Coordinates of C-alpha atoms in Angstrom, one line a residue:
Chain J
M1 CA -14.1 33.1 37.7
A2 CA -12.8 29.3 37.0
R3 CA -15.4 29.4 33.6
T4 CA -13.8 31.8 31.7
E5 CA -10.4 30.6 32.6
S6 CA -11.4 27.2 30.9
I7 CA -12.7 29.8 28.4
T8 CA -9.9 31.2 27.5
A9 CA -7.6 27.9 27.8
R10 CA -9.8 26.2 25.2
R11 CA -9.6 29.3 23.3
I12 CA -5.2 28.8 23.4
N13 CA -6.0 24.9 23.0
K14 CA -8.0 25.6 19.2
T15 CA -5.6 27.7 18.1
I16 CA -3.1 25.8 18.2
I17 CA -4.5 22.9 16.6
Y18 CA -5.8 25.0 14.1
V19 CA -2.4 26.2 13.1
V20 CA -0.7 22.3 13.7
C21 CA -3.5 21.6 11.5
I22 CA -3.1 24.4 8.8
V23 CA 0.9 23.5 8.7
L24 CA 0.3 19.9 7.9
A25 CA -2.0 21.0 5.0
L26 CA 0.9 23.2 3.8
L27 CA 3.4 20.8 4.2
S28 CA 1.2 18.4 2.0
I29 CA 0.3 21.1 -0.4
L30 CA 4.2 22.6 -0.5
P31 CA 6.2 19.9 -2.4
F32 CA 3.4 19.7 -5.1
W33 CA 3.0 23.4 -5.5
I34 CA 6.8 23.6 -6.2
M35 CA 6.9 20.8 -8.2
F36 CA 4.2 22.3 -10.6
V37 CA 5.6 25.8 -10.7
N38 CA 8.9 24.4 -11.4
A39 CA 7.6 22.8 -14.1
T40 CA 7.2 26.1 -15.6
R41 CA 10.6 27.5 -14.8
S42 CA 14.0 27.5 -16.6
T43 CA 16.6 24.8 -15.0
P44 CA 18.7 28.6 -14.5
E45 CA 15.3 30.2 -12.7
I46 CA 15.2 27.0 -10.8
Q47 CA 19.1 27.0 -9.6
R48 CA 19.0 30.9 -8.7
G49 CA 16.1 30.0 -5.9
L50 CA 12.8 29.2 -4.7
S51 CA 9.8 30.3 -6.1
L52 CA 6.0 30.2 -5.3
L53 CA 4.5 32.2 -8.8
P54 CA 5.0 30.1 -12.1
S55 CA 7.0 31.2 -15.1
S56 CA 7.0 31.2 -18.6
H57 CA 8.5 28.0 -19.7
L58 CA 6.4 25.6 -19.5
M59 CA 6.9 24.7 -23.2
T60 CA 10.4 24.7 -23.4
N61 CA 10.8 22.4 -20.2
W62 CA 7.9 20.1 -22.3
H63 CA 10.0 20.2 -25.6
V64 CA 13.2 19.3 -24.0
L65 CA 11.3 16.7 -22.2
T66 CA 10.2 14.5 -25.1
S67 CA 13.7 14.9 -26.7
K68 CA 14.8 12.6 -24.4
S69 CA 13.1 10.2 -25.7
F70 CA 10.3 10.1 -23.0
D71 CA 6.8 9.7 -24.2
P72 CA 4.4 10.5 -21.3
L73 CA 1.3 9.7 -23.8
K74 CA 2.8 6.5 -24.1
G75 CA 3.6 5.3 -20.5
F76 CA 0.3 7.1 -19.7
L77 CA -1.6 4.6 -22.5
N78 CA 0.6 1.5 -21.2
S79 CA -0.4 2.4 -17.5
L80 CA -3.9 2.9 -18.3
I81 CA -4.4 -0.5 -19.9
V82 CA -2.9 -2.7 -17.0
S83 CA -4.3 -0.5 -14.1
G84 CA -7.6 -0.6 -15.8
F85 CA -7.8 -4.4 -16.7
S86 CA -6.2 -5.6 -14.0
T87 CA -8.9 -3.2 -11.4
I88 CA -11.6 -4.9 -13.8
C89 CA -10.3 -8.5 -12.9
A90 CA -9.8 -7.6 -9.1
V91 CA -12.7 -6.5 -8.1
Y92 CA -15.3 -8.8 -10.7
F93 CA -13.5 -11.6 -9.6
S94 CA -12.8 -10.9 -5.6
S95 CA -16.8 -9.9 -5.3
L96 CA -17.0 -13.6 -6.9
T97 CA -15.3 -14.8 -4.5
A98 CA -16.2 -13.2 -1.9
Y99 CA -20.3 -14.1 -2.7
G100 CA -18.9 -17.9 -3.0
L101 CA -18.0 -17.3 0.5
V102 CA -20.9 -15.9 2.1
V103 CA -23.5 -17.5 0.5
Y104 CA -22.8 -21.0 -0.5
N105 CA -22.5 -23.4 2.8
W106 CA -19.6 -25.7 1.7
K107 CA -16.9 -27.6 3.7
L108 CA -14.2 -25.6 3.1
R109 CA -15.4 -22.2 3.4
Q110 CA -14.1 -22.1 6.4
P111 CA -10.4 -23.1 5.7
F112 CA -10.2 -20.8 2.8
F113 CA -11.1 -17.7 4.5
T114 CA -8.7 -18.3 6.9
F115 CA -6.6 -19.4 4.4
I116 CA -6.9 -15.9 2.5
M117 CA -5.7 -13.9 5.3
C118 CA -2.7 -15.5 5.6
V119 CA -1.6 -15.0 2.3
M120 CA -2.6 -11.4 2.6
M121 CA 0.3 -11.6 5.1
I122 CA 2.8 -12.3 1.7
P123 CA 5.0 -9.3 0.6
A124 CA 5.2 -8.9 -3.0
Q125 CA 9.0 -9.7 -3.1
A126 CA 8.9 -13.0 -1.3
S127 CA 8.1 -14.7 -4.7
A128 CA 9.7 -11.9 -7.3
I129 CA 12.7 -14.1 -8.3
G130 CA 10.8 -17.2 -9.1
F131 CA 7.4 -15.6 -10.6
Y132 CA 10.4 -13.2 -13.1
Q133 CA 12.2 -16.8 -14.1
F134 CA 8.5 -18.5 -14.4
M135 CA 7.4 -15.7 -16.8
Y136 CA 10.7 -15.3 -18.7
H137 CA 10.8 -18.7 -19.4
M138 CA 6.8 -18.5 -20.7
H139 CA 8.2 -15.7 -22.7
W140 CA 5.5 -13.4 -20.9
T141 CA 8.3 -10.6 -20.2
N142 CA 7.3 -7.5 -21.7
N143 CA 3.9 -8.6 -22.1
F144 CA 1.2 -7.0 -20.0
L145 CA -0.2 -9.9 -18.7
P146 CA 1.8 -10.8 -16.0
L147 CA 0.7 -7.5 -14.4
I148 CA -2.9 -7.9 -15.1
L149 CA -3.9 -11.6 -14.4
P150 CA -2.2 -12.0 -10.5
A151 CA -5.2 -9.0 -9.9
I152 CA -7.6 -12.2 -10.0
A153 CA -6.4 -13.0 -6.6
S154 CA -6.5 -10.0 -4.6
P155 CA -7.0 -11.8 -0.7
A156 CA -7.4 -8.2 0.9
I157 CA -10.4 -7.3 -1.7
V158 CA -11.9 -10.5 -1.3
F159 CA -11.8 -10.0 2.2
F160 CA -13.1 -6.5 2.2
M161 CA -16.0 -7.7 -0.4
R162 CA -17.1 -10.2 2.0
Q163 CA -17.6 -7.9 5.0
Y164 CA -19.4 -6.0 2.6
L165 CA -21.6 -8.6 1.6
L166 CA -22.3 -10.0 5.5
A167 CA -23.3 -6.8 6.5
T168 CA -25.5 -5.5 3.1
L169 CA -26.8 -8.7 1.5
S170 CA -29.8 -10.6 2.6
L171 CA -29.7 -14.3 1.5
E172 CA -34.2 -13.9 0.9
I173 CA -33.1 -12.3 -2.4
V174 CA -30.6 -15.1 -3.6
E175 CA -33.8 -17.2 -2.7
A176 CA -35.8 -15.2 -4.7
S177 CA -34.5 -15.2 -7.8
R178 CA -33.7 -19.1 -7.4
I179 CA -37.5 -19.1 -7.4
D180 CA -37.6 -16.8 -10.3
G181 CA -35.4 -19.7 -12.3
S182 CA -32.1 -17.4 -12.3
G183 CA -29.2 -19.5 -12.6
E184 CA -26.4 -18.8 -9.8
F185 CA -24.1 -16.7 -12.7
A186 CA -27.2 -14.8 -13.4
T187 CA -28.1 -14.2 -10.2
F188 CA -24.1 -12.8 -9.2
N189 CA -24.6 -10.5 -12.6
R190 CA -27.6 -9.6 -12.8
I191 CA -28.7 -9.0 -8.8
I192 CA -25.6 -8.8 -6.7
L193 CA -23.0 -6.7 -8.2
P194 CA -25.4 -4.1 -8.6
I195 CA -26.3 -4.2 -5.3
M196 CA -22.1 -4.6 -4.1
M197 CA -21.8 -1.3 -6.3
P198 CA -20.5 1.3 -3.8
A199 CA -18.1 -1.1 -2.3
I200 CA -16.9 -2.0 -6.1
A201 CA -16.4 1.5 -6.8
T202 CA -14.2 2.2 -3.5
Q203 CA -12.1 -1.3 -3.9
A204 CA -11.9 -0.4 -8.1
I205 CA -10.5 3.6 -6.5
F206 CA -7.5 2.1 -4.4
A207 CA -7.0 -1.2 -7.0
F208 CA -6.6 1.3 -9.6
V209 CA -4.0 3.5 -7.8
A210 CA -2.1 0.8 -6.6
S211 CA -1.2 -0.8 -9.6
W212 CA -1.1 2.6 -11.3
N213 CA 1.5 3.2 -8.7
N214 CA 3.1 -0.2 -9.0
L215 CA 6.9 -0.1 -9.6
F216 CA 8.7 -3.0 -8.6
M217 CA 7.3 -5.8 -10.9
P218 CA 6.9 -3.9 -14.2
L219 CA 10.6 -2.5 -13.2
I220 CA 11.7 -6.2 -13.4
L221 CA 9.4 -7.7 -16.2
L222 CA 9.6 -4.4 -19.1
T223 CA 11.9 -4.2 -20.7
D224 CA 11.3 -2.6 -23.8
K225 CA 10.9 1.1 -23.5
A226 CA 7.4 1.1 -26.1
K227 CA 6.0 -1.0 -23.3
Y228 CA 7.4 1.2 -19.8
T229 CA 4.5 2.2 -17.3
L230 CA 4.4 6.1 -15.9
P231 CA 6.4 4.7 -13.1
I232 CA 8.9 3.2 -14.8
M233 CA 9.4 6.8 -16.9
V234 CA 9.4 8.4 -13.7
S235 CA 12.3 6.5 -12.5
L236 CA 14.4 7.2 -16.3
L237 CA 13.8 10.9 -14.9
R238 CA 16.6 10.1 -12.1
G239 CA 19.0 9.2 -14.6
D240 CA 21.7 11.2 -15.9
I241 CA 20.5 12.5 -19.5
Y242 CA 18.3 14.8 -17.2
K243 CA 20.8 15.5 -14.3
T244 CA 21.3 19.3 -15.5
E245 CA 17.5 20.0 -17.3
F246 CA 15.7 20.4 -13.4
G247 CA 12.3 21.9 -14.7
S248 CA 12.2 19.0 -17.4
I249 CA 12.3 16.5 -14.4
Y250 CA 9.5 18.7 -12.7
M251 CA 7.9 18.6 -16.2
G252 CA 7.9 14.6 -16.0
L253 CA 6.8 14.6 -12.5
S254 CA 3.9 16.7 -12.4
L255 CA 2.7 15.1 -15.6
T256 CA 2.8 11.4 -13.7
A257 CA 0.9 13.1 -11.1
L258 CA -1.9 15.6 -12.6
P259 CA -3.7 12.8 -13.7
L260 CA -4.0 11.0 -10.5
F261 CA -4.8 14.8 -8.7
V262 CA -7.6 15.2 -10.7
I263 CA -9.1 11.7 -10.1
Y264 CA -7.9 12.5 -6.4
F265 CA -10.3 15.7 -5.9
L266 CA -13.0 14.7 -7.7
L267 CA -13.7 11.4 -5.6
S268 CA -11.8 12.6 -2.8
R269 CA -14.8 12.2 -0.2
Y270 CA -15.4 9.0 -1.6
I271 CA -12.0 7.7 -1.5
I272 CA -11.4 9.0 2.4
A273 CA -14.7 7.0 3.1
G274 CA -12.9 3.9 1.2
V275 CA -10.0 4.2 3.1
A276 CA -12.0 4.5 6.6
L277 CA -14.4 1.2 5.7
G278 CA -11.7 -0.5 4.4
G279 CA -9.7 0.2 7.9
V280 CA -12.2 -0.7 10.3
K281 CA -12.2 -4.5 10.9
E282 CA -15.5 -5.4 12.4
Chain I
M1 CA -38.6 -40.5 2.0
R2 CA -38.3 -36.3 2.1
R3 CA -36.6 -35.0 -0.5
K4 CA -33.4 -33.0 0.2
G5 CA -33.4 -29.5 -1.8
V6 CA -31.2 -28.6 -4.4
S7 CA -27.9 -28.3 -3.0
Y8 CA -25.6 -25.4 -4.4
S9 CA -22.4 -26.2 -2.2
K10 CA -20.6 -27.2 -5.3
Y11 CA -21.3 -23.8 -6.2
G12 CA -18.6 -22.4 -3.5
Y13 CA -16.3 -24.1 -4.8
I14 CA -17.1 -22.5 -9.0
F15 CA -17.0 -19.6 -7.7
S16 CA -13.8 -19.5 -5.7
L17 CA -12.2 -21.7 -8.8
P18 CA -10.6 -18.1 -10.5
F19 CA -8.9 -16.8 -7.2
I20 CA -7.7 -20.0 -6.4
L21 CA -6.2 -21.0 -9.9
V22 CA -4.4 -17.8 -9.9
F23 CA -3.2 -18.0 -6.5
L24 CA -1.7 -21.4 -6.7
V25 CA -0.3 -20.6 -10.8
F26 CA 0.7 -16.9 -10.2
S27 CA 1.8 -16.5 -6.3
L28 CA 1.7 -20.6 -4.9
Y29 CA 4.3 -21.5 -7.8
P30 CA 6.4 -18.6 -7.9
I31 CA 7.0 -18.2 -4.5
L32 CA 8.0 -22.3 -4.1
Y33 CA 9.9 -21.7 -7.6
T34 CA 12.0 -18.7 -5.7
A35 CA 12.6 -20.9 -2.5
F36 CA 13.8 -23.4 -5.0
I37 CA 16.4 -21.2 -6.5
G38 CA 17.6 -20.2 -3.4
F39 CA 19.0 -23.7 -3.2
T40 CA 20.8 -23.4 -6.4
D41 CA 23.5 -21.8 -8.0
M42 CA 21.1 -20.4 -10.6
K43 CA 23.1 -17.1 -11.9
G44 CA 24.0 -15.1 -15.3
V45 CA 21.4 -13.7 -17.7
I46 CA 22.4 -16.9 -20.0
P47 CA 20.2 -19.9 -18.7
K48 CA 22.3 -22.7 -18.0
P49 CA 21.2 -26.0 -16.1
I50 CA 20.8 -25.5 -12.4
H51 CA 22.1 -27.6 -9.9
I52 CA 21.2 -28.2 -6.3
L53 CA 24.0 -26.8 -4.2
D54 CA 26.2 -29.1 -2.3
N55 CA 25.3 -27.7 0.9
P56 CA 21.4 -27.0 -0.1
F57 CA 22.4 -23.7 2.5
Q58 CA 25.2 -22.2 1.1
N59 CA 22.8 -19.1 -0.1
F60 CA 21.6 -18.5 3.0
K61 CA 24.7 -18.7 5.4
E62 CA 26.8 -16.6 3.0
L63 CA 24.1 -14.3 3.2
I64 CA 23.7 -14.1 7.0
V65 CA 27.1 -15.1 7.8
D66 CA 29.4 -13.7 5.6
N67 CA 27.0 -10.3 3.4
V68 CA 27.8 -7.7 5.4
S69 CA 25.6 -5.3 3.1
F70 CA 22.2 -7.8 3.3
R71 CA 22.6 -7.7 7.5
Q72 CA 23.0 -3.6 6.8
S73 CA 20.1 -3.9 4.4
L74 CA 17.9 -5.7 7.4
I75 CA 19.0 -3.3 9.9
N76 CA 18.2 -0.1 7.6
T77 CA 14.8 -1.8 6.8
F78 CA 14.1 -2.0 10.5
I79 CA 15.4 1.5 11.5
L80 CA 13.4 3.3 8.3
W81 CA 10.4 1.5 9.7
I82 CA 10.6 2.4 13.5
A83 CA 11.5 5.9 12.5
N84 CA 8.9 6.7 10.3
F85 CA 5.9 4.2 12.1
I86 CA 6.3 5.8 15.8
P87 CA 6.0 9.4 14.8
Q88 CA 2.9 8.6 12.3
I89 CA 1.4 6.7 14.3
A90 CA 2.0 9.2 17.4
L91 CA 0.5 12.2 14.8
A92 CA -2.3 10.1 13.7
L93 CA -3.6 9.3 17.1
L94 CA -3.9 13.1 18.3
L95 CA -5.3 14.0 15.4
T96 CA -7.5 12.0 15.8
A97 CA -8.3 12.6 19.2
W98 CA -8.8 16.4 17.7
F99 CA -10.9 15.5 15.1
T100 CA -13.4 13.1 17.0
N101 CA -13.4 14.9 20.1
R102 CA -17.0 16.6 19.8
R103 CA -16.6 19.7 22.7
L104 CA -14.0 21.0 20.3
N105 CA -15.8 20.8 17.0
I106 CA -12.5 21.6 14.5
K107 CA -14.2 23.4 11.3
G108 CA -13.0 22.4 8.0
Q109 CA -12.0 18.9 9.2
G110 CA -13.4 17.4 5.7
A111 CA -10.9 19.6 4.0
F112 CA -7.7 18.7 6.2
K113 CA -8.8 14.8 5.8
V114 CA -8.2 15.2 2.3
L115 CA -4.7 17.2 2.2
L116 CA -3.6 15.3 4.9
Y117 CA -4.2 11.9 2.6
M118 CA -2.9 13.6 -0.5
P119 CA 0.4 12.3 -0.5
N120 CA -0.8 8.8 -0.4
I121 CA -2.5 8.5 -3.6
I122 CA 0.6 9.9 -5.4
T123 CA 2.8 7.5 -7.4
A124 CA 5.7 6.7 -4.6
S125 CA 8.4 7.1 -7.2
T126 CA 7.0 10.7 -8.3
I127 CA 7.4 11.0 -4.5
A128 CA 11.2 10.0 -4.7
V129 CA 12.5 12.1 -7.3
L130 CA 10.5 14.7 -6.8
F131 CA 11.8 14.8 -3.1
S132 CA 15.9 14.2 -4.0
T133 CA 15.1 17.0 -6.6
L134 CA 13.8 19.3 -4.0
F135 CA 17.1 18.3 -1.8
A136 CA 19.1 19.3 -4.4
Y137 CA 22.8 20.2 -3.8
P138 CA 23.7 22.6 -4.1
M139 CA 20.8 24.8 -5.2
G140 CA 17.3 23.1 -4.7
P141 CA 14.4 24.4 -3.2
V142 CA 15.4 23.1 0.1
N143 CA 18.9 24.6 0.3
S144 CA 17.4 27.8 -0.8
L145 CA 14.5 27.6 1.9
F146 CA 17.3 27.2 4.5
H147 CA 19.2 30.0 3.2
A148 CA 16.5 32.7 2.7
L149 CA 15.0 31.5 6.4
G150 CA 19.0 32.5 7.5
W151 CA 19.0 28.5 9.5
S152 CA 22.1 27.6 6.8
D153 CA 25.3 29.8 5.8
A154 CA 26.5 27.4 3.0
P155 CA 24.7 25.1 1.0
I156 CA 24.3 21.5 2.5
Q157 CA 24.8 18.1 1.5
F158 CA 21.5 16.6 2.6
L159 CA 22.0 13.2 0.7
Q160 CA 25.6 12.4 1.4
S161 CA 25.7 11.8 5.2
R162 CA 23.7 8.6 6.8
N163 CA 21.4 10.2 9.0
T164 CA 20.3 12.9 7.2
A165 CA 19.5 10.5 4.1
R166 CA 17.8 7.9 6.5
G167 CA 16.3 11.2 8.1
I168 CA 14.8 12.2 5.1
V169 CA 13.9 8.4 3.7
S170 CA 11.9 8.2 7.4
F171 CA 10.2 11.6 6.7
I172 CA 9.1 10.9 3.3
Q173 CA 7.3 7.7 4.4
F174 CA 6.0 9.2 7.5
W175 CA 4.7 12.5 4.9
M176 CA 2.6 9.7 3.1
W177 CA 1.2 7.5 5.4
Y178 CA 0.2 9.2 8.7
G179 CA -3.0 10.7 6.5
N180 CA -3.9 7.2 6.0
T181 CA -3.1 5.8 9.3
M182 CA -5.5 9.0 10.9
I183 CA -8.4 7.8 8.3
V184 CA -8.4 4.5 9.6
L185 CA -8.1 5.4 12.9
I186 CA -11.1 8.0 13.0
A187 CA -13.3 5.3 11.4
G188 CA -12.4 3.2 14.3
V189 CA -13.3 5.6 17.4
M190 CA -16.7 6.5 15.0
G191 CA -17.5 2.7 15.3
I192 CA -16.9 2.8 19.4
N193 CA -20.0 2.6 21.2
P194 CA -21.5 6.4 21.5
A195 CA -23.1 5.4 25.4
L196 CA -19.2 4.6 26.4
F197 CA -18.3 8.2 25.4
E198 CA -21.6 9.3 27.0
A199 CA -20.9 7.6 30.5
A200 CA -17.3 9.1 30.5
S201 CA -18.7 12.4 30.6
I202 CA -21.7 11.7 32.8
D203 CA -18.7 10.4 35.0
G204 CA -16.4 13.9 34.4
A205 CA -14.0 12.7 32.7
S206 CA -11.6 15.4 30.7
G207 CA -10.7 15.0 27.1
V208 CA -7.7 13.6 27.5
Q209 CA -9.0 10.8 30.7
T210 CA -11.5 9.9 27.8
F211 CA -9.1 9.7 25.3
F212 CA -6.7 7.3 27.1
R213 CA -9.0 5.5 29.7
V214 CA -12.0 5.2 26.8
T215 CA -10.6 5.7 23.1
L216 CA -7.8 3.5 23.3
P217 CA -8.6 0.5 24.7
S218 CA -11.3 0.6 22.6
L219 CA -8.8 0.9 19.3
R220 CA -7.0 -1.9 20.3
T221 CA -7.7 -4.1 17.4
I222 CA -7.4 -0.9 14.7
L223 CA -4.0 0.1 16.5
L224 CA -2.7 -3.9 15.7
Y225 CA -3.9 -3.5 11.9
S226 CA -2.3 -0.6 11.5
L227 CA 0.4 -2.3 13.1
I228 CA 0.4 -5.0 10.9
T229 CA -0.2 -3.3 7.4
S230 CA 2.3 -0.5 8.0
M231 CA 4.8 -3.6 9.4
I232 CA 4.0 -5.8 5.7
G233 CA 4.4 -2.3 3.9
G234 CA 7.6 -1.4 5.5
L235 CA 8.9 -4.8 5.0
Q236 CA 8.5 -4.4 1.2
M237 CA 10.0 -0.5 1.2
F238 CA 10.9 -0.5 -2.5
D239 CA 9.9 3.1 -4.8
I240 CA 11.3 5.4 -2.1
P241 CA 14.8 4.2 -1.1
Q242 CA 15.5 2.7 -4.6
L243 CA 14.6 6.0 -6.3
F244 CA 15.8 9.2 -3.9
I245 CA 19.0 8.8 -3.9
T246 CA 21.3 7.4 -6.6
P247 CA 23.3 4.7 -6.8
A248 CA 19.9 3.2 -4.4
G249 CA 21.4 2.6 -0.9
G250 CA 22.5 5.9 -0.4
P251 CA 25.6 6.7 1.2
D252 CA 27.8 3.8 3.0
N253 CA 24.4 1.8 2.1
A254 CA 22.8 3.9 4.4
T255 CA 19.3 3.5 2.9
L256 CA 19.4 0.1 1.6
T257 CA 16.4 -1.2 2.4
T258 CA 15.7 -5.4 1.8
S259 CA 14.0 -4.9 -1.4
V260 CA 16.6 -2.6 -2.7
F261 CA 19.0 -5.4 -2.1
I262 CA 17.2 -8.0 -3.8
Y263 CA 16.4 -6.0 -6.7
G264 CA 20.1 -4.9 -7.1
Q265 CA 21.3 -8.8 -6.9
A266 CA 19.0 -10.3 -9.1
F267 CA 18.2 -7.3 -11.5
K268 CA 20.7 -4.7 -11.8
G269 CA 23.6 -6.9 -13.7
S270 CA 25.0 -8.9 -11.8
Y271 CA 21.8 -11.6 -11.7
M272 CA 22.4 -13.5 -9.0
Y273 CA 19.2 -14.7 -8.7
N274 CA 19.9 -18.1 -6.1
K275 CA 21.3 -15.2 -3.6
A276 CA 18.2 -12.4 -4.5
A277 CA 15.6 -15.9 -3.9
A278 CA 17.6 -16.6 -0.8
A279 CA 17.2 -13.4 0.3
S280 CA 13.4 -12.8 -0.4
M281 CA 12.6 -16.6 1.3
I282 CA 14.5 -14.9 4.3
M283 CA 12.4 -11.4 4.2
F284 CA 9.2 -14.3 3.7
I285 CA 10.1 -16.3 7.0
I286 CA 10.7 -12.6 8.9
A287 CA 6.9 -11.6 7.5
A288 CA 6.1 -14.9 8.2
V289 CA 6.9 -15.1 11.6
L290 CA 6.1 -11.4 13.1
S291 CA 2.3 -11.8 11.4
A292 CA 2.0 -14.8 13.4
L293 CA 3.7 -13.3 16.6
L294 CA 0.9 -10.1 15.9
F295 CA -1.8 -12.0 15.3
Y296 CA -1.4 -13.9 18.2
L297 CA -1.9 -10.5 20.2
M298 CA -4.1 -9.1 18.1
R299 CA -6.7 -12.3 18.7
D300 CA -9.7 -11.6 20.8
R301 CA -9.9 -13.8 23.6
G302 CA -13.1 -13.2 24.6
E303 CA -14.6 -13.7 21.1
A304 CA -12.8 -17.4 20.6
K305 CA -14.6 -18.3 23.6
I306 CA -17.6 -16.7 22.1
R307 CA -17.1 -18.5 19.2
K308 CA -16.3 -21.6 20.7
Q309 CA -19.6 -21.4 22.5
H310 CA -21.6 -20.7 19.5
K311 CA -20.3 -23.7 17.3
K312 CA -21.5 -26.5 20.6
I313 CA -24.6 -24.9 20.7
E314 CA -25.0 -25.3 16.9
K315 CA -23.9 -28.9 17.2
A316 CA -26.2 -29.6 19.5
A317 CA -28.7 -28.1 17.5
K318 CA -28.1 -30.4 14.6
A319 CA -28.0 -33.1 16.7
A320 CA -31.3 -32.6 17.9
A321 CA -32.7 -32.2 14.3
R322 CA -31.1 -35.4 13.1
G323 CA -32.8 -36.8 15.9
M324 CA -36.4 -35.9 15.0

């Protein structure tokens, strides 16, 4: 008797859980779905009401969008250059630093690690004004270097790589390669980097997405239209010239989101696993 | 004489050098420079020789005492953070409890995780503009939806009232981040020793009891980690408040965050670099104090003790080795 009761109770419970999960999943999809659908609809259609089915104005919206100096290809390319190089810098040098922290026994090792933990807490905006003035005096505004080079010092990635190395690297490999006459840098590049590949892949995804999505720094540093990255272009969609062109605003938004959607669905398993790894600090 | 092996310790310094150099040039120097600018009269587009003010703390004083919108921006940042963090952590915990409960055995977990995390990957500026278009007046998709469902007779000006503007900004932050928090928490639960759960189930604990008595206490470190990262992120909240409502700041400055304030002071025509720098420093100090506080709470007392003992043993071993 009590048993059947608990089974019905569990069934009701599970139904509630599935309903909540499905509602939340819909909530995640719906805004993007509306965005993609509206990219294919004309502005009057959009103003007439909500629709979940695409219409036929994709090309019109594209033409309106690009006629107003919105150059998604240029923005895409600029974003790709900045995000690509800063990702390479971030993962390579973070791995190098983490290797230095794990393998070598040096006097300042522990203080340096504590210091990295503290640096992780500094909000980016705290240094923005000084950074801008510094770059202005160096004539480095409208240059991609100030958006790429700082990635070499990425404390959070160093932290992650250190944890990964502590868990996976046995120092015997390093010893063995020394006996075989390999220099320290050669050991790192040829033997350690391949070992670290799983960690590098997850961190590369995050570094790339973070850089791709960064608005604050590029907005401050880049004033030349030819240098704009995609997030800045998105911010232009908010401006007056698009005020009444809803169709092309959605079109512009879809274009900036599409590459990330593709990457995400291809790599979602690794991304989810990566968030999980990054979150567990043991 | 025993020959000492080759010392490799110098490579520790060499390998850390790029990090240290880049940090000094691109982080530390700009921070110090920002702090310095905060004490000066630097403003305007055309560079002029700058001077330290007669009363060096004048910018800080003016911001804290006289500037209503700066104080408002600090309050807003706090309100927006609290309003998105509490529902975010609550929902994340609930989902974690469901997804990690073996007895429930929720199907399609993988797909749910992928979908719920999805908003986190898309550019925040895209999401800000997307939502502002969705909430458009008089005929945006949300207004059409409300009309179709019969929830409203006349179109609603969502972005013209303080509370709805704040509510929507908090909702977007919540919507973007609860999936992330959930995955971090799930990973935390996976890291808990399974023996604990077994013991609880042998003792006849119910699902709810297990969650509150076993899971939550073991998640303490991860919860505090989420709190710290969320807090730092919340202090920096920029893209969404900046782009969601134009002009940035929203109705009656209701969504003006500190970052938006700093950006507005320095880069949007007024070029008040000194004020912006002083505001950055105040923000930096708040972040430092809060982080220190949370770190203090987070430190694992037991582990610190063990580490101390470990060091003692190591020292003794070294001394013994030298003695030989």
